[in-house]
XYZ file of C-alpha atoms in Angstrom:
693
model
C -5.197 11.465 -21.478
C -7.709 13.985 -21.362
C -7.059 17.755 -23.217
C -8.507 19.302 -20.566
C -5.390 18.043 -17.664
C -3.567 18.332 -20.576
C -4.634 21.502 -21.224
C -4.207 23.065 -17.729
C -0.672 21.189 -16.364
C 1.265 20.686 -19.311
C 2.389 25.092 -18.477
C 4.066 22.970 -15.507
C 6.377 21.262 -17.127
C 8.612 22.584 -19.177
C 11.875 24.003 -18.150
C 13.009 24.903 -14.217
C 11.664 28.120 -14.387
C 8.823 27.892 -15.570
C 8.186 24.831 -12.879
C 8.864 27.456 -10.432
C 6.785 30.113 -11.999
C 4.087 28.018 -11.921
C 4.307 26.120 -8.059
C 4.468 29.699 -7.057
C 0.845 31.386 -8.599
C -0.400 27.643 -7.471
C 1.381 27.788 -3.759
C 0.071 31.622 -3.553
C -3.458 30.577 -5.329
C -3.673 27.733 -2.686
C -3.259 30.319 -0.003
C -5.232 32.883 -1.555
C -8.451 30.171 -1.486
C -7.924 29.406 2.094
C -7.382 32.920 2.892
C -11.183 34.015 1.086
C -12.885 30.642 2.815
C -10.853 30.954 6.263
C -11.411 34.635 7.133
C -13.897 33.938 9.221
C -11.091 32.095 11.123
C -8.484 32.537 13.275
C -5.589 30.725 15.358
C -6.923 29.535 18.185
C -6.740 25.965 19.099
C -9.501 23.985 19.204
C -8.717 21.785 22.622
C -10.777 18.555 22.569
C -11.857 16.912 25.545
C -10.147 13.602 26.635
C -10.232 11.159 24.379
C -11.004 7.584 24.903
C -10.391 6.097 21.620
C -7.213 3.409 21.104
C -4.661 3.447 19.782
C -2.996 1.629 18.051
C -0.274 1.190 19.637
C -1.215 0.801 23.335
C -3.141 -2.410 21.676
C -1.317 -4.262 19.268
C 2.801 -5.255 19.143
C 4.028 -6.064 16.341
C 3.450 -1.776 15.344
C 5.923 0.381 12.968
C 5.697 4.040 12.568
C 6.905 7.050 11.338
C 5.989 10.640 10.887
C 6.720 12.944 8.926
C 9.901 14.118 10.677
C 11.451 11.230 9.072
C 8.766 11.599 5.271
C 11.073 15.037 5.144
C 12.815 15.729 2.268
C 12.087 12.353 0.130
C 11.648 11.865 -3.480
C 9.290 8.533 -3.893
C 8.632 8.284 -7.493
C 5.788 6.453 -6.151
C 3.995 7.173 -2.831
C 3.827 3.461 -1.810
C 7.500 3.221 -1.624
C 6.861 5.489 1.732
C 7.594 1.874 2.688
C 10.909 1.317 1.631
C 11.428 3.365 5.283
C 9.916 0.662 7.435
C 11.301 -2.453 8.970
C 10.333 -5.966 7.581
C 8.552 -4.860 4.741
C 9.407 -6.071 1.445
C 8.960 -3.778 -2.124
C 8.092 -5.901 -5.225
C 8.994 -3.142 -8.434
C 7.033 -4.070 -11.499
C 8.542 -0.006 -12.403
C 5.935 -0.872 -15.908
C 3.815 3.174 -15.698
C 1.271 3.056 -13.781
C 1.499 -0.566 -12.175
C 4.328 0.307 -10.651
C 4.898 -2.127 -7.526
C 3.614 -2.296 -4.145
C 4.499 -3.305 0.035
C 4.043 -6.140 1.657
C 5.321 -8.273 4.451
C 5.038 -11.732 6.997
C 6.609 -13.658 3.578
C 3.532 -12.315 2.191
C 4.794 -11.162 -1.940
C 4.067 -8.143 -3.610
C 2.913 -10.693 -7.385
C -0.428 -10.578 -6.806
C -1.630 -13.396 -5.653
C -2.395 -13.897 -2.453
C -2.320 -10.082 -0.819
C -2.351 -9.974 2.387
C -2.439 -6.493 3.564
C -5.206 -4.285 4.117
C -4.615 -0.625 3.344
C -6.918 1.839 4.554
C -6.049 6.016 4.540
C -7.038 7.726 7.778
C -8.804 4.826 7.796
C -10.803 4.192 4.867
C -10.204 0.711 2.788
C -8.275 1.295 -0.014
C -8.472 -2.325 -1.654
C -9.442 -3.343 -4.825
C -11.437 -6.171 -5.413
C -7.432 -8.666 -6.294
C -6.240 -7.013 -3.001
C -3.572 -4.875 -4.702
C -3.383 -1.755 -3.839
C -3.621 0.470 -6.728
C -5.702 4.266 -4.271
C -2.043 4.665 -2.812
C -1.553 6.777 -5.044
C -3.604 8.916 -4.718
C -2.765 10.058 -1.594
C -0.051 13.244 -1.868
C 3.287 12.356 0.331
C 3.685 16.840 1.201
C 0.185 15.480 2.977
C 1.389 12.458 4.992
C 1.376 13.358 9.137
C 2.491 9.630 9.350
C 2.344 5.955 8.806
C 2.118 2.880 10.436
C 3.051 -0.977 9.754
C 1.244 -3.416 11.616
C 2.408 -6.961 11.661
C -0.165 -10.132 12.405
C -3.218 -12.248 13.066
C -4.464 -10.026 16.475
C -6.039 -6.591 14.868
C -9.854 -8.093 14.498
C -10.508 -3.986 13.105
C -10.495 -4.910 9.463
C -11.775 -8.579 7.772
C -10.791 -8.761 4.598
C -7.098 -8.981 3.473
C -5.862 -8.308 6.236
C -4.489 -11.371 6.338
C -0.903 -11.304 7.494
C -1.520 -7.219 8.484
C -2.892 -3.239 7.630
C -1.023 -0.211 6.644
C -2.794 3.220 7.810
C -2.345 6.269 6.276
C -2.166 8.657 8.342
C -2.076 12.844 6.400
C -2.568 15.968 8.420
C -5.995 16.811 10.167
C -6.108 20.469 10.950
C -2.626 23.357 11.307
C -1.645 25.707 10.074
C 0.357 25.984 6.969
C 1.833 27.255 3.501
C 3.864 25.177 1.876
C 5.152 24.039 -1.688
C 7.785 21.695 -2.951
C 9.503 21.343 -6.589
C 11.367 18.591 -7.764
C 13.410 18.168 -10.804
C 15.854 15.371 -11.590
C 17.120 12.197 -13.045
C 15.085 11.855 -16.453
C 13.310 14.515 -17.242
C 11.967 14.446 -13.022
C 9.127 17.271 -12.811
C 7.770 18.074 -9.965
C 4.671 20.127 -8.201
C 3.045 19.877 -4.870
C 2.096 22.209 -2.504
C -0.471 21.706 0.786
C -2.570 24.425 2.747
C -3.832 24.356 6.097
C -5.977 26.663 8.139
C -7.774 25.742 11.383
C -9.753 28.149 13.715
C -11.924 27.594 16.949
C -14.745 25.437 14.142
C -12.933 24.716 11.724
C -10.009 23.287 9.838
C -9.182 22.736 6.025
C -6.626 20.680 4.235
C -5.615 21.133 1.061
C -2.962 19.528 -1.681
C -1.575 19.366 -4.424
C 0.930 17.315 -6.651
C 1.120 17.267 -10.492
C 4.115 14.899 -11.804
C 5.802 13.679 -14.621
C 9.073 11.174 -15.619
C 10.990 10.076 -18.940
C 11.975 7.489 -16.760
C 13.755 5.176 -16.404
C 13.904 2.805 -19.860
C 13.148 3.858 -23.146
C 9.325 4.628 -23.485
C 8.955 4.778 -19.412
C 6.814 8.893 -20.062
C 4.671 9.226 -17.506
C 2.109 11.725 -15.797
C 0.321 12.155 -12.943
C -2.138 14.062 -11.405
C -2.854 13.409 -7.837
C -5.424 15.443 -5.542
C -7.434 15.924 -2.041
C -9.797 18.741 -0.093
C -9.917 17.660 3.561
C -13.311 19.964 5.426
C -13.550 19.615 9.175
C -16.608 21.820 11.358
C -16.327 21.321 14.711
C -20.170 22.533 16.494
C -18.249 22.457 20.050
C -15.430 20.196 22.632
C -18.012 17.039 21.683
C -18.766 16.745 18.123
C -16.699 16.298 14.585
C -18.175 16.691 11.163
C -15.315 16.113 8.199
C -15.773 15.559 4.637
C -12.438 13.801 2.376
C -12.271 14.745 -1.309
C -9.377 12.986 -3.498
C -8.413 12.840 -7.022
C -5.759 10.932 -9.405
C -4.948 10.251 -12.417
C -2.047 9.162 -14.304
C -1.685 8.789 -17.865
C 1.967 6.584 -18.589
C 4.270 4.387 -20.390
C 4.958 0.303 -20.061
C 8.524 -0.289 -21.684
C 7.548 -4.559 -21.282
C 9.379 -7.217 -19.181
C 12.507 -8.383 -21.611
C 14.200 -11.873 -21.611
C 17.588 -12.355 -20.552
C 19.138 -12.433 -23.840
C 18.520 -8.524 -24.072
C 18.630 -7.628 -20.802
C 21.939 -7.843 -21.222
C 21.693 -6.408 -24.598
C 20.363 -3.723 -22.983
C 19.036 -3.407 -20.182
C 17.447 -0.301 -19.899
C 15.798 -0.448 -23.472
C 11.885 -1.072 -24.685
C 10.592 -3.565 -27.095
C 9.774 -2.562 -29.900
C 6.416 -5.175 -29.286
C 6.015 -2.851 -26.570
C 5.469 0.656 -28.161
C 2.179 0.994 -27.933
C 2.265 -0.213 -24.516
C 0.109 2.142 -21.240
C -1.737 2.416 -19.113
C -4.266 5.492 -18.295
C -5.824 5.513 -14.324
C -8.070 7.521 -12.825
C -9.337 7.104 -8.866
C -11.361 8.549 -6.892
C -12.310 8.882 -2.991
C -15.421 10.547 -0.999
C -16.139 9.999 2.465
C -18.471 12.326 5.150
C -16.741 11.061 9.037
C -19.390 11.946 12.398
C -17.500 11.473 15.439
C -19.519 11.785 18.797
C -18.780 12.374 22.832
C -20.283 12.557 25.391
C -18.213 11.618 28.032
C -15.067 11.412 28.887
C -15.053 8.095 28.500
C -17.866 7.147 25.679
C -16.546 7.733 22.613
C -18.539 7.352 19.019
C -17.606 7.241 15.614
C -19.492 6.771 11.784
C -17.923 6.968 8.473
C -18.511 6.854 4.762
C -16.988 6.045 1.979
C -17.139 5.741 -1.858
C -14.007 4.192 -3.524
C -13.608 4.133 -7.368
C -10.740 3.329 -9.794
C -11.136 3.167 -13.554
C -7.776 1.298 -15.297
C -7.336 1.073 -18.765
C -4.157 -0.744 -19.336
C -2.819 -2.732 -22.946
C 0.382 -4.793 -21.840
C 2.407 -6.992 -23.686
C 3.829 -9.350 -22.353
C 5.761 -11.339 -25.385
C 6.637 -11.942 -28.311
C 5.227 -15.041 -29.239
C 3.477 -15.128 -32.312
C 1.712 -18.572 -31.389
C -0.844 -17.290 -29.196
C -2.705 -14.332 -28.695
C -2.899 -14.440 -25.113
C 0.848 -12.234 -24.318
C -1.442 -9.469 -26.174
C -3.687 -7.618 -23.529
C -5.757 -4.526 -22.882
C -6.713 -4.703 -18.928
C -9.437 -3.311 -18.533
C -11.526 -3.035 -14.467
C -13.909 -0.835 -13.709
C -14.462 -0.764 -9.668
C -17.157 1.364 -7.003
C -16.808 0.921 -3.741
C -19.223 2.592 -1.458
C -18.695 1.379 2.441
C -19.233 2.479 5.974
C -17.930 2.300 9.228
C -18.665 2.209 12.773
C -16.882 2.380 15.658
C -17.599 2.950 20.002
C -15.569 3.239 22.604
C -16.551 2.995 26.373
C -13.707 3.613 29.537
C -15.799 1.361 32.337
C -13.373 2.329 34.200
C -9.237 2.310 34.577
C -9.023 -1.009 34.682
C -11.334 -2.010 31.215
C -11.977 -1.004 28.294
C -14.357 -1.901 24.956
C -14.782 -1.421 21.050
C -16.983 -2.602 19.216
C -17.317 -1.460 15.429
C -19.090 -3.371 12.000
C -18.674 -2.233 8.986
C -20.758 -2.324 5.550
C -19.211 -2.774 2.054
C -20.719 -3.174 -1.292
C -18.333 -3.652 -4.614
C -20.224 -3.428 -8.159
C -16.546 -4.403 -10.597
C -16.461 -4.939 -14.079
C -13.513 -6.338 -15.610
C -12.952 -6.650 -19.428
C -9.509 -8.405 -20.692
C -9.078 -9.042 -24.389
C -6.654 -10.187 -26.260
C -4.216 -9.613 -29.862
C -3.411 -10.949 -33.309
C 1.003 -11.269 -33.665
C 1.774 -7.536 -34.554
C 5.151 -5.603 -34.247
C 4.394 -3.448 -32.183
C 0.395 -4.438 -31.197
C -2.184 -3.437 -32.386
C -4.433 -2.410 -30.411
C -7.080 -1.528 -31.487
C -9.550 -3.794 -33.075
C -8.925 -7.574 -30.520
C -9.442 -11.331 -31.952
C -11.142 -12.599 -28.711
C -12.117 -11.798 -25.234
C -10.766 -13.651 -22.498
C -13.808 -11.519 -19.750
C -16.413 -9.393 -19.645
C -17.548 -9.947 -15.995
C -19.951 -7.451 -14.043
C -19.498 -9.042 -10.635
C -20.164 -7.470 -6.590
C -19.014 -8.623 -3.747
C -21.132 -7.633 -0.221
C -18.945 -8.069 3.158
C -21.259 -7.161 6.501
C -18.449 -7.658 10.317
C -18.255 -6.823 13.511
C -16.211 -7.283 15.979
C -15.442 -6.548 19.502
C -12.348 -6.038 21.643
C -11.890 -5.262 25.293
C -8.442 -4.116 26.632
C -8.025 -5.415 30.338
C -5.510 -4.944 33.287
C -5.978 -7.556 35.438
C -3.214 -6.263 37.845
C -0.570 -3.398 37.153
C 2.141 -4.038 34.181
C -0.724 -6.440 32.616
C -3.105 -5.951 29.520
C -5.334 -8.537 29.014
C -6.706 -8.037 25.500
C -8.776 -10.705 24.037
C -10.679 -9.713 20.469
C -13.650 -11.176 17.919
C -14.358 -11.048 14.783
C -16.948 -11.633 12.157
C -17.294 -11.280 8.138
C -19.588 -12.591 5.926
C -19.627 -11.876 1.748
C -21.890 -12.365 -0.268
C -22.281 -11.800 -4.305
C -23.065 -12.075 -7.791
C -21.980 -12.209 -11.410
C -22.836 -11.867 -15.356
C -20.666 -12.950 -17.599
C -21.875 -10.796 -20.439
C -21.053 -12.932 -23.355
C -23.088 -15.947 -22.990
C -25.402 -13.550 -20.264
C -24.809 -16.863 -17.954
C -24.538 -15.517 -13.331
C -23.421 -17.226 -10.961
C -22.925 -16.786 -7.284
C -19.803 -16.061 -4.959
C -19.366 -18.856 -2.575
C -21.225 -19.327 0.715
C -18.514 -19.364 3.437
C -20.665 -19.201 5.458
C -19.577 -16.839 9.570
C -15.957 -15.984 9.065
C -15.061 -16.169 12.957
C -11.222 -14.632 13.701
C -11.106 -15.118 17.441
C -7.693 -13.430 18.188
C -5.924 -12.860 22.024
C -2.545 -10.603 23.403
C -1.148 -10.054 26.392
C 1.488 -7.919 27.338
C 3.938 -7.264 30.478
C 5.172 -4.387 31.419
C 8.857 -5.827 33.417
C 9.148 -2.443 34.130
C 9.175 0.749 32.857
C 11.568 0.441 29.990
C 10.690 -3.365 28.881
C 7.420 -5.844 28.087
C 6.736 -9.035 26.617
C 4.207 -9.809 24.721
C 2.387 -13.431 23.060
C -0.492 -12.920 20.267
C -2.591 -14.936 18.699
C -5.332 -14.709 16.454
C -7.403 -16.261 13.123
C -7.415 -14.039 10.241
C -9.010 -15.259 6.442
C -8.860 -15.442 2.692
C -11.764 -15.890 0.285
C -11.546 -15.452 -3.450
C -11.635 -12.223 -5.133
C -11.906 -11.698 -8.816
C -15.340 -12.507 -11.375
C -13.936 -15.811 -12.164
C -15.830 -19.327 -11.528
C -13.018 -20.064 -9.337
C -14.844 -17.519 -6.837
C -18.817 -17.510 -8.386
C -18.766 -21.619 -9.732
C -21.754 -21.923 -12.578
C -22.238 -24.738 -9.243
C -21.743 -24.005 -6.065
C -20.446 -27.267 -3.549
C -22.276 -26.536 -0.900
C -20.424 -25.216 1.754
C -16.728 -23.669 1.710
C -15.060 -23.203 3.630
C -12.194 -20.663 3.518
C -8.469 -20.776 4.281
C -7.588 -20.221 7.853
C -4.370 -17.844 8.889
C -3.723 -18.849 12.438
C -0.817 -17.368 13.499
C 1.312 -16.395 16.606
C 3.267 -14.551 17.715
C 5.897 -13.535 21.129
C 8.575 -10.781 21.274
C 9.231 -8.058 23.566
C 9.738 -4.186 23.149
C 12.669 -2.340 25.234
C 13.950 0.458 25.874
C 17.749 0.957 26.673
C 18.309 4.851 26.755
C 15.918 7.475 26.310
C 14.453 7.817 22.796
C 15.510 4.987 21.749
C 13.853 1.271 21.536
C 14.640 -2.000 20.203
C 11.910 -4.909 19.569
C 12.280 -8.870 19.072
C 10.061 -10.402 17.677
C 9.282 -14.312 16.595
C 6.395 -15.491 14.962
C 4.052 -18.472 13.167
C 1.104 -17.871 10.375
C -0.120 -21.799 8.976
C -3.381 -20.753 6.875
C -5.797 -23.943 5.995
C -6.471 -25.054 1.759
C -4.190 -21.152 0.800
C -4.856 -19.773 -2.809
C -3.054 -18.541 -4.815
C -5.453 -16.352 -7.256
C -4.425 -14.323 -9.836
C -7.766 -12.583 -11.034
C -6.581 -10.491 -13.505
C -5.409 -13.714 -15.249
C -8.207 -16.462 -13.975
C -5.978 -18.537 -12.154
C -6.452 -20.294 -9.311
C -4.058 -22.720 -7.801
C -4.465 -23.932 -4.032
C -1.375 -23.878 -2.812
C -3.023 -26.188 0.275
C -1.632 -26.413 3.221
C 1.173 -23.934 3.718
C 2.991 -22.426 7.457
C 5.149 -18.687 7.116
C 7.587 -18.603 9.883
C 9.882 -15.989 10.629
C 12.102 -13.012 13.272
C 11.601 -9.565 13.255
C 14.675 -7.052 14.985
C 14.383 -4.279 14.451
C 15.978 -1.027 16.437
C 16.575 3.875 16.856
C 17.964 5.341 18.168
C 19.085 9.302 18.877
C 22.808 9.046 19.572
C 23.940 12.994 21.243
C 21.168 14.788 19.982
C 22.378 15.131 16.632
C 22.743 11.581 15.449
C 19.580 9.442 14.596
C 20.143 5.919 13.984
C 18.127 3.078 12.590
C 17.844 -0.905 11.811
C 15.886 -3.844 10.401
C 16.515 -7.038 9.912
C 12.801 -9.267 8.980
C 14.241 -13.271 8.605
C 11.045 -15.059 7.249
C 9.957 -18.166 5.037
C 7.108 -19.611 3.571
C 6.389 -23.514 3.047
C 4.224 -25.253 0.443
C 2.749 -28.296 3.466
C 0.673 -29.185 1.251
C -0.446 -28.696 -2.615
C 0.004 -29.082 -6.321
C 1.786 -26.463 -9.247
C -1.244 -25.819 -12.623
C 0.953 -29.189 -13.926
C -1.456 -31.055 -10.915
C 2.581 -32.097 -9.277
C 2.782 -31.982 -5.874
C 4.806 -28.378 -4.077
C 4.904 -29.852 -1.174
C 7.677 -28.120 1.208
C 8.348 -26.154 -1.539
C 9.049 -22.215 -0.398
C 6.346 -19.615 -2.023
C 7.664 -17.939 -4.786
C 8.915 -14.709 -4.783
C 9.169 -14.929 -0.994
C 12.681 -14.048 -0.152
C 14.689 -14.910 3.462
C 15.239 -11.116 4.276
C 14.437 -8.266 4.464
C 16.473 -5.266 6.134
C 16.952 -1.437 6.236
C 19.166 0.248 7.870
C 20.283 3.959 8.317
C 21.562 7.299 9.788
C 20.606 10.755 10.198
C 23.411 13.901 11.097
C 21.841 17.498 12.543
C 25.039 18.472 14.198
C 25.793 21.244 11.321
C 24.197 24.184 12.201
C 21.078 24.752 9.464
C 21.725 20.897 7.629
C 20.811 17.642 7.238
C 22.869 14.688 6.118
C 21.002 11.230 5.347
C 22.104 7.825 4.236
C 19.617 5.138 4.774
C 19.761 1.113 2.974
C 17.787 -1.646 2.021
C 17.750 -4.620 1.230
C 17.034 -8.013 -0.435
C 17.111 -11.613 -0.443
C 17.237 -13.265 -3.546
C 14.064 -15.374 -4.030
C 13.113 -18.794 -5.515
C 10.159 -17.558 -8.802
C 8.727 -20.536 -9.742
C 6.180 -23.134 -7.714
C 8.619 -26.025 -8.137
C 12.270 -23.552 -6.830
C 13.355 -25.028 -10.086
C 14.627 -22.459 -11.929
C 17.258 -20.714 -9.370
C 17.736 -18.341 -7.685
C 17.033 -13.961 -8.677
C 16.063 -10.117 -7.693
C 18.704 -10.274 -4.646
C 20.115 -6.067 -3.930
C 21.397 -3.961 -1.473
C 20.281 -0.211 -2.631
C 21.602 3.437 -0.829
C 20.680 6.251 -1.205
C 21.629 10.089 0.376
C 20.674 12.846 0.753
C 21.777 16.588 2.312
C 18.959 19.091 3.300
C 19.957 22.270 3.901
C 18.181 25.066 5.172
C 19.185 28.175 3.950
C 16.240 30.383 5.697
C 13.337 29.404 8.449
C 11.157 29.401 5.288
C 13.029 27.707 2.677
C 14.794 24.618 2.314
C 17.396 22.688 -0.196
C 17.516 19.198 -0.488
C 20.113 16.760 -2.845
C 18.814 13.496 -3.036
C 20.835 10.991 -4.137
C 19.414 7.719 -5.465
C 21.041 3.973 -5.342
C 24.705 6.036 -4.729
C 26.769 2.642 -5.895
C 24.529 2.298 -9.226
C 23.865 -1.039 -8.107
C 22.169 -2.837 -10.728
C 19.058 -5.090 -10.217
C 15.866 -5.809 -10.987
C 12.429 -7.710 -10.637
C 11.692 -11.129 -12.341
C 9.251 -12.935 -12.009
C 8.497 -17.525 -14.704
C 6.536 -16.141 -17.310
C 4.524 -19.967 -18.304
C 1.626 -18.191 -18.844
C 3.106 -17.057 -22.135
C 4.962 -18.719 -24.194
C 5.242 -22.007 -25.118
C 5.169 -25.236 -23.251
C 9.319 -25.639 -23.541
C 9.723 -22.397 -23.665
C 9.229 -21.066 -20.258
C 11.651 -18.922 -19.196
C 12.659 -15.666 -16.591
C 10.787 -12.236 -17.281
C 13.053 -8.909 -16.896
C 12.166 -5.609 -15.523
C 15.362 -3.864 -14.242
C 15.278 -1.268 -11.765
C 16.952 2.865 -12.242
C 20.596 3.773 -12.269
C 21.891 6.063 -9.625
C 19.613 9.158 -9.825
C 19.087 12.799 -8.731
C 17.251 15.203 -7.136
C 17.181 18.630 -5.944
C 14.109 19.880 -4.268
C 13.287 23.718 -3.333
C 10.743 23.722 -0.403
C 9.025 26.360 0.793
C 6.831 27.322 4.060
C 4.570 30.225 3.645
């Protein structure tokens, strides 16, 4: 981490008193900044014309959302942990510095092979090239307004990575608030979050800042992160909106490394001597400009320009095997993504609304991977060999159209079509050789949804749609030196039948059966240059979720997702058939449950739990199942005054042992393959004070 960052922010980490003083000073500074820039503003709320945009819950079926009230008082070590509150979401928890983990659903796993989840932050595509969700950590939790998870294949708005669905993060826009949150907790955890909003008749501005430090629950687990954002919106009149958003994030983190079974049994929170120099330095930036116009009550369009960048420099030692240099690696990713998204919505009449959109995205990426000679700890000063050094591009042109047609009272039909095309080139810097991306041509993705309202409290629905997978990364799997005459992408065809109903006010439940069949699926791991041809696969399952408010003081929620992912044809890396085997690292079920009680004046008591089943860790399903767990958290929030509250949280209340497990047939020699473990955190306690001015 650079010296300026250390000099400016390190004082905030020296003890609880200094932390509170620093937080108060920063909040006062932000408040003064907002007041100075908003002297011309007042508290008048802008009244916009009736919007004709199509919210997700109006056009899609499997949509889950949580708002700021569910997020309030929660402490998240990483921003992606908020998805642990959502029904049917699996969390893959690496817990290795900046490479900490990610969410997935619909029987896609978080291993990095098949990234089936599209991430959008305020409508901006935010996956890295491989599909991983690293930009998630740019979002300050105190700035989150709501989180939305859209499952299935019937959303036509997005193409690349939108295989099983997408996650939408919405941050605060407008409003008038000044908030600060200070947290201290287990393993030296210290965090400051600040949020400021100012809004007037024409201008609004929102700021957020997060500084986080922890020593980690394992040895050699220190992490320090800074995230900040600013959003400025100008409304010259009721028809036009112009917005600018800027974000940055920097994290400097040690990595404790994976443990063998013997090391885990000896001391599950140790970091082996071989990992003493492992670390990750990750910097991310974002800038976007948005224009919206609603010339009439029935017509609305928007245009968005954006730039995302990431510089991720990771030094990692996988095993202590000395017979190869491959276990000791430096992986350096530099990616710049720029794009444009346009959308037009036209309400022709009460029965028919049309929406059309288009997008352009260009990626300029570089991936360098170096191997190092055996040493304990690894000496990362001089690489022994260069495994990867390539500059590569991936350009996308996409467009879609969908209609919302209400042919009869209580019926809604949503047909849609999306088309995508990709081009790109790679240059291997060591040899100077170049190659082009496989030519997939235009990829059509038709979709259809039908919803029938049985009455005001219940509906039934069915949908069908296609999504796709193409190979990413810089390797020859995506950019063959001798490309085939034509290449077909992997096509996912999804089906879903379900029902949503309300049995009482402020209560809702949903039951759905779903299936996704894929052709020519590839387990593609760009970081290791590995692509395994799985062939045809089938994912299917049942989702059940319910939430209710009882006697005004009790909020209850629960969900259970039964799922299975099977290979119907394909081969392991050793050309052994894997037909009939389950896709590795995919648990058979994911569940969560929770309750919150607010019957005592000024107090909110909460308990929530999440669970997932164990999973096969290898493609042949021969190494047993691992990784299952049941974890509970408890929380108490007390409002000391209308502007000050205190939160006490206990994570992993029952102190359950759990770990992420993977099958290492990469870095051990043949005959010595074995599982590797990253143990999860034991019981942890966090105390927070939140101030709203």
